[in-house]
């Protein structure tokens, strides 16, 4: 295993790993662009009370943070959620239903630019996540991995500019 790309956990969940962040990512509540909630004049957390959800797996910090925010607003934690590990599945579920999802802004970038999905106008106080690569501390990268890392840094810098 050369590296893991994804959310950087702090502190690291295990010893002997090094992280390099490429950009920070904000979180949104996403829905299909013609979802009925977009018709509301002033959307509030109360409007999420009966929503059906696509959420990160139990134990993922984002899920815990979002559930805590729901509780702060007096909204019960959703039951019977779908917990896919695939961004493609998440986008498909959102586009084909009235479900909502707590996702990264970047996870729906393409569908958002095509007008298929959108972020609900709901202010979240969920921490931004650092996205990057995690490698073993004693890892010596191959030339191919060094080239890949350079490209990841370049793309991360572009995303960082877009996200600010």
PDB file of C-alpha atoms in Angstrom:
ATOM      1  CA  UNK A   1       0.000   0.000   0.000  1.00  0.00           C
ATOM      2  CA  UNK A   2       1.645   3.244  -1.128  1.00  0.00           C
ATOM      3  CA  UNK A   3      -0.812   5.756   0.311  1.00  0.00           C
ATOM      4  CA  UNK A   4      -4.347   6.456   1.347  1.00  0.00           C
ATOM      5  CA  UNK A   5      -6.081   9.492  -0.139  1.00  0.00           C
ATOM      6  CA  UNK A   6      -8.889  11.033   1.857  1.00  0.00           C
ATOM      7  CA  UNK A   7      -9.733  12.858   5.042  1.00  0.00           C
ATOM      8  CA  UNK A   8      -6.759  13.367   7.301  1.00  0.00           C
ATOM      9  CA  UNK A   9      -7.526  12.345  10.871  1.00  0.00           C
ATOM     10  CA  UNK A  10      -5.966  14.326  13.687  1.00  0.00           C
ATOM     11  CA  UNK A  11      -4.553  12.876  15.716  1.00  0.00           C
ATOM     12  CA  UNK A  12      -3.622   9.976  13.452  1.00  0.00           C
ATOM     13  CA  UNK A  13      -5.588   6.848  14.384  1.00  0.00           C
ATOM     14  CA  UNK A  14      -2.398   4.738  14.371  1.00  0.00           C
ATOM     15  CA  UNK A  15       1.296   5.320  14.984  1.00  0.00           C
ATOM     16  CA  UNK A  16       3.833   5.371  12.180  1.00  0.00           C
ATOM     17  CA  UNK A  17       1.917   7.366   9.584  1.00  0.00           C
ATOM     18  CA  UNK A  18       2.555  10.789   8.073  1.00  0.00           C
ATOM     19  CA  UNK A  19      -0.073  13.031   6.510  1.00  0.00           C
ATOM     20  CA  UNK A  20       0.171  15.696   3.833  1.00  0.00           C
ATOM     21  CA  UNK A  21      -2.860  17.933   3.298  1.00  0.00           C
ATOM     22  CA  UNK A  22      -3.679  19.111  -0.226  1.00  0.00           C
ATOM     23  CA  UNK A  23      -6.777  21.228   0.503  1.00  0.00           C
ATOM     24  CA  UNK A  24      -9.638  21.765   2.947  1.00  0.00           C
ATOM     25  CA  UNK A  25     -13.160  20.723   2.163  1.00  0.00           C
ATOM     26  CA  UNK A  26     -16.428  22.110   3.489  1.00  0.00           C
ATOM     27  CA  UNK A  27     -19.585  20.141   4.047  1.00  0.00           C
ATOM     28  CA  UNK A  28     -23.098  20.779   2.791  1.00  0.00           C
ATOM     29  CA  UNK A  29     -26.542  19.258   2.830  1.00  0.00           C
ATOM     30  CA  UNK A  30     -27.095  18.227  -0.784  1.00  0.00           C
ATOM     31  CA  UNK A  31     -30.293  17.420  -2.675  1.00  0.00           C
ATOM     32  CA  UNK A  32     -31.477  17.166  -6.240  1.00  0.00           C
ATOM     33  CA  UNK A  33     -31.890  20.618  -7.766  1.00  0.00           C
ATOM     34  CA  UNK A  34     -35.677  20.407  -7.922  1.00  0.00           C
ATOM     35  CA  UNK A  35     -36.096  19.072  -4.384  1.00  0.00           C
ATOM     36  CA  UNK A  36     -39.200  20.517  -2.649  1.00  0.00           C
ATOM     37  CA  UNK A  37     -37.054  22.043   0.133  1.00  0.00           C
ATOM     38  CA  UNK A  38     -35.641  24.556  -2.376  1.00  0.00           C
ATOM     39  CA  UNK A  39     -39.139  26.074  -2.615  1.00  0.00           C
ATOM     40  CA  UNK A  40     -39.077  27.133   1.060  1.00  0.00           C
ATOM     41  CA  UNK A  41     -38.439  30.827   1.610  1.00  0.00           C
ATOM     42  CA  UNK A  42     -36.472  30.411   4.828  1.00  0.00           C
ATOM     43  CA  UNK A  43     -35.101  26.915   5.296  1.00  0.00           C
ATOM     44  CA  UNK A  44     -34.422  25.824   8.868  1.00  0.00           C
ATOM     45  CA  UNK A  45     -33.257  22.690  10.613  1.00  0.00           C
ATOM     46  CA  UNK A  46     -36.883  22.010  11.533  1.00  0.00           C
ATOM     47  CA  UNK A  47     -37.518  21.394   7.814  1.00  0.00           C
ATOM     48  CA  UNK A  48     -35.111  18.425   8.024  1.00  0.00           C
ATOM     49  CA  UNK A  49     -37.150  16.639  10.698  1.00  0.00           C
ATOM     50  CA  UNK A  50     -38.797  14.091   8.358  1.00  0.00           C
ATOM     51  CA  UNK A  51     -36.048  13.896   5.754  1.00  0.00           C
ATOM     52  CA  UNK A  52     -34.682  10.604   4.521  1.00  0.00           C
ATOM     53  CA  UNK A  53     -30.881  10.565   4.532  1.00  0.00           C
ATOM     54  CA  UNK A  54     -27.766   9.313   2.819  1.00  0.00           C
ATOM     55  CA  UNK A  55     -25.002   9.644   5.417  1.00  0.00           C
ATOM     56  CA  UNK A  56     -21.419   8.669   6.142  1.00  0.00           C
ATOM     57  CA  UNK A  57     -20.944   5.428   8.072  1.00  0.00           C
ATOM     58  CA  UNK A  58     -21.311   5.315  11.869  1.00  0.00           C
ATOM     59  CA  UNK A  59     -18.137   6.495  13.546  1.00  0.00           C
ATOM     60  CA  UNK A  60     -17.106   8.911  10.777  1.00  0.00           C
ATOM     61  CA  UNK A  61     -16.394  12.282  12.421  1.00  0.00           C
ATOM     62  CA  UNK A  62     -18.522  14.184   9.883  1.00  0.00           C
ATOM     63  CA  UNK A  63     -21.576  12.111  10.748  1.00  0.00           C
ATOM     64  CA  UNK A  64     -21.069  12.610  14.471  1.00  0.00           C
ATOM     65  CA  UNK A  65     -20.659  16.384  13.994  1.00  0.00           C
ATOM     66  CA  UNK A  66     -23.792  16.622  11.860  1.00  0.00           C
ATOM     67  CA  UNK A  67     -25.857  14.492  14.246  1.00  0.00           C
ATOM     68  CA  UNK A  68     -24.694  16.722  17.114  1.00  0.00           C
ATOM     69  CA  UNK A  69     -25.819  19.768  15.160  1.00  0.00           C
ATOM     70  CA  UNK A  70     -29.246  18.213  14.534  1.00  0.00           C
ATOM     71  CA  UNK A  71     -29.587  17.491  18.270  1.00  0.00           C
ATOM     72  CA  UNK A  72     -28.645  21.106  19.088  1.00  0.00           C
ATOM     73  CA  UNK A  73     -31.616  22.185  16.954  1.00  0.00           C
ATOM     74  CA  UNK A  74     -33.955  19.666  18.593  1.00  0.00           C
ATOM     75  CA  UNK A  75     -34.067  17.346  15.570  1.00  0.00           C
ATOM     76  CA  UNK A  76     -33.825  13.602  16.248  1.00  0.00           C
ATOM     77  CA  UNK A  77     -30.944  11.708  14.709  1.00  0.00           C
ATOM     78  CA  UNK A  78     -32.160  10.076  11.485  1.00  0.00           C
ATOM     79  CA  UNK A  79     -32.894   6.359  11.580  1.00  0.00           C
ATOM     80  CA  UNK A  80     -32.737   3.909   8.672  1.00  0.00           C
ATOM     81  CA  UNK A  81     -30.192   5.921   6.714  1.00  0.00           C
ATOM     82  CA  UNK A  82     -28.362   4.645   3.648  1.00  0.00           C
ATOM     83  CA  UNK A  83     -24.581   4.548   4.208  1.00  0.00           C
ATOM     84  CA  UNK A  84     -22.881   4.063   0.836  1.00  0.00           C
ATOM     85  CA  UNK A  85     -19.117   4.223   0.516  1.00  0.00           C
ATOM     86  CA  UNK A  86     -19.286   5.310  -3.112  1.00  0.00           C
ATOM     87  CA  UNK A  87     -19.659   8.904  -4.267  1.00  0.00           C
ATOM     88  CA  UNK A  88     -21.322   7.646  -7.454  1.00  0.00           C
ATOM     89  CA  UNK A  89     -23.972   5.825  -5.406  1.00  0.00           C
ATOM     90  CA  UNK A  90     -24.537   8.907  -3.237  1.00  0.00           C
ATOM     91  CA  UNK A  91     -25.074  11.135  -6.276  1.00  0.00           C
ATOM     92  CA  UNK A  92     -27.392   8.585  -7.901  1.00  0.00           C
ATOM     93  CA  UNK A  93     -29.495   8.224  -4.733  1.00  0.00           C
ATOM     94  CA  UNK A  94     -29.833  12.003  -4.477  1.00  0.00           C
ATOM     95  CA  UNK A  95     -30.761  12.530  -8.117  1.00  0.00           C
ATOM     96  CA  UNK A  96     -33.369   9.762  -8.094  1.00  0.00           C
ATOM     97  CA  UNK A  97     -35.144  10.560  -4.814  1.00  0.00           C
ATOM     98  CA  UNK A  98     -36.055  13.186  -2.244  1.00  0.00           C
ATOM     99  CA  UNK A  99     -33.239  11.999   0.014  1.00  0.00           C
ATOM    100  CA  UNK A 100     -30.739  14.447   1.463  1.00  0.00           C
ATOM    101  CA  UNK A 101     -27.053  13.839   2.060  1.00  0.00           C
ATOM    102  CA  UNK A 102     -24.369  15.402   4.175  1.00  0.00           C
ATOM    103  CA  UNK A 103     -21.449  15.459   1.755  1.00  0.00           C
ATOM    104  CA  UNK A 104     -18.344  17.306   0.760  1.00  0.00           C
ATOM    105  CA  UNK A 105     -18.802  20.247  -1.587  1.00  0.00           C
ATOM    106  CA  UNK A 106     -16.350  18.559  -3.943  1.00  0.00           C
ATOM    107  CA  UNK A 107     -18.218  15.249  -3.984  1.00  0.00           C
ATOM    108  CA  UNK A 108     -21.061  16.811  -5.959  1.00  0.00           C
ATOM    109  CA  UNK A 109     -19.023  19.305  -7.996  1.00  0.00           C
ATOM    110  CA  UNK A 110     -19.801  17.766 -11.413  1.00  0.00           C
ATOM    111  CA  UNK A 111     -23.482  17.141 -10.701  1.00  0.00           C
ATOM    112  CA  UNK A 112     -23.795  20.657  -9.275  1.00  0.00           C
ATOM    113  CA  UNK A 113     -22.149  22.218 -12.338  1.00  0.00           C
ATOM    114  CA  UNK A 114     -24.611  20.279 -14.527  1.00  0.00           C
ATOM    115  CA  UNK A 115     -27.565  21.571 -12.490  1.00  0.00           C
ATOM    116  CA  UNK A 116     -28.490  18.126 -11.171  1.00  0.00           C
ATOM    117  CA  UNK A 117     -27.644  18.580  -7.484  1.00  0.00           C
ATOM    118  CA  UNK A 118     -27.365  21.622  -5.239  1.00  0.00           C
ATOM    119  CA  UNK A 119     -26.527  22.619  -1.689  1.00  0.00           C
ATOM    120  CA  UNK A 120     -29.476  23.481   0.515  1.00  0.00           C
ATOM    121  CA  UNK A 121     -29.176  27.025   1.888  1.00  0.00           C
ATOM    122  CA  UNK A 122     -28.645  25.825   5.431  1.00  0.00           C
ATOM    123  CA  UNK A 123     -25.716  27.088   7.501  1.00  0.00           C
ATOM    124  CA  UNK A 124     -23.729  24.201   8.925  1.00  0.00           C
ATOM    125  CA  UNK A 125     -21.262  24.580  11.746  1.00  0.00           C
ATOM    126  CA  UNK A 126     -19.435  21.421  10.749  1.00  0.00           C
ATOM    127  CA  UNK A 127     -15.645  21.615  10.782  1.00  0.00           C
ATOM    128  CA  UNK A 128     -13.852  21.813   7.441  1.00  0.00           C
ATOM    129  CA  UNK A 129     -11.873  18.665   6.706  1.00  0.00           C
ATOM    130  CA  UNK A 130      -8.283  18.453   5.542  1.00  0.00           C
ATOM    131  CA  UNK A 131      -7.980  16.199   2.485  1.00  0.00           C
ATOM    132  CA  UNK A 132      -4.663  14.661   1.519  1.00  0.00           C
ATOM    133  CA  UNK A 133      -2.392  11.652   1.487  1.00  0.00           C
ATOM    134  CA  UNK A 134      -1.379   9.393   4.349  1.00  0.00           C
ATOM    135  CA  UNK A 135       1.752   7.272   4.069  1.00  0.00           C
ATOM    136  CA  UNK A 136       3.839   5.190   6.414  1.00  0.00           C
ATOM    137  CA  UNK A 137       6.496   7.298   8.146  1.00  0.00           C
ATOM    138  CA  UNK A 138       9.251   4.970   6.882  1.00  0.00           C
ATOM    139  CA  UNK A 139       7.882   4.838   3.320  1.00  0.00           C
ATOM    140  CA  UNK A 140      10.279   5.573   0.461  1.00  0.00           C
ATOM    141  CA  UNK A 141       8.157   6.477  -2.581  1.00  0.00           C
ATOM    142  CA  UNK A 142       8.905   5.118  -6.030  1.00  0.00           C
ATOM    143  CA  UNK A 143       9.433   7.558  -8.918  1.00  0.00           C
ATOM    144  CA  UNK A 144       5.867   6.842 -10.065  1.00  0.00           C
ATOM    145  CA  UNK A 145       4.473   7.713  -6.624  1.00  0.00           C
ATOM    146  CA  UNK A 146       6.585  10.899  -6.537  1.00  0.00           C
ATOM    147  CA  UNK A 147       5.058  11.906  -9.888  1.00  0.00           C
ATOM    148  CA  UNK A 148       1.566  11.092  -8.638  1.00  0.00           C
ATOM    149  CA  UNK A 149       2.157  13.122  -5.463  1.00  0.00           C
ATOM    150  CA  UNK A 150       3.284  16.114  -7.547  1.00  0.00           C
ATOM    151  CA  UNK A 151       0.060  15.928  -9.567  1.00  0.00           C
ATOM    152  CA  UNK A 152      -2.001  15.558  -6.394  1.00  0.00           C
ATOM    153  CA  UNK A 153      -0.334  18.642  -4.912  1.00  0.00           C
ATOM    154  CA  UNK A 154      -1.036  20.614  -8.103  1.00  0.00           C
ATOM    155  CA  UNK A 155      -4.704  19.529  -8.216  1.00  0.00           C
ATOM    156  CA  UNK A 156      -5.035  20.173  -4.489  1.00  0.00           C
ATOM    157  CA  UNK A 157      -3.710  23.711  -4.978  1.00  0.00           C
ATOM    158  CA  UNK A 158      -6.330  24.305  -7.721  1.00  0.00           C
ATOM    159  CA  UNK A 159      -9.119  22.962  -5.518  1.00  0.00           C
ATOM    160  CA  UNK A 160      -7.877  25.089  -2.607  1.00  0.00           C
ATOM    161  CA  UNK A 161      -8.129  28.207  -4.794  1.00  0.00           C
ATOM    162  CA  UNK A 162     -11.663  27.229  -5.845  1.00  0.00           C
ATOM    163  CA  UNK A 163     -12.773  26.535  -2.238  1.00  0.00           C
ATOM    164  CA  UNK A 164     -11.711  29.886  -0.792  1.00  0.00           C
TER     165      UNK A 164
END
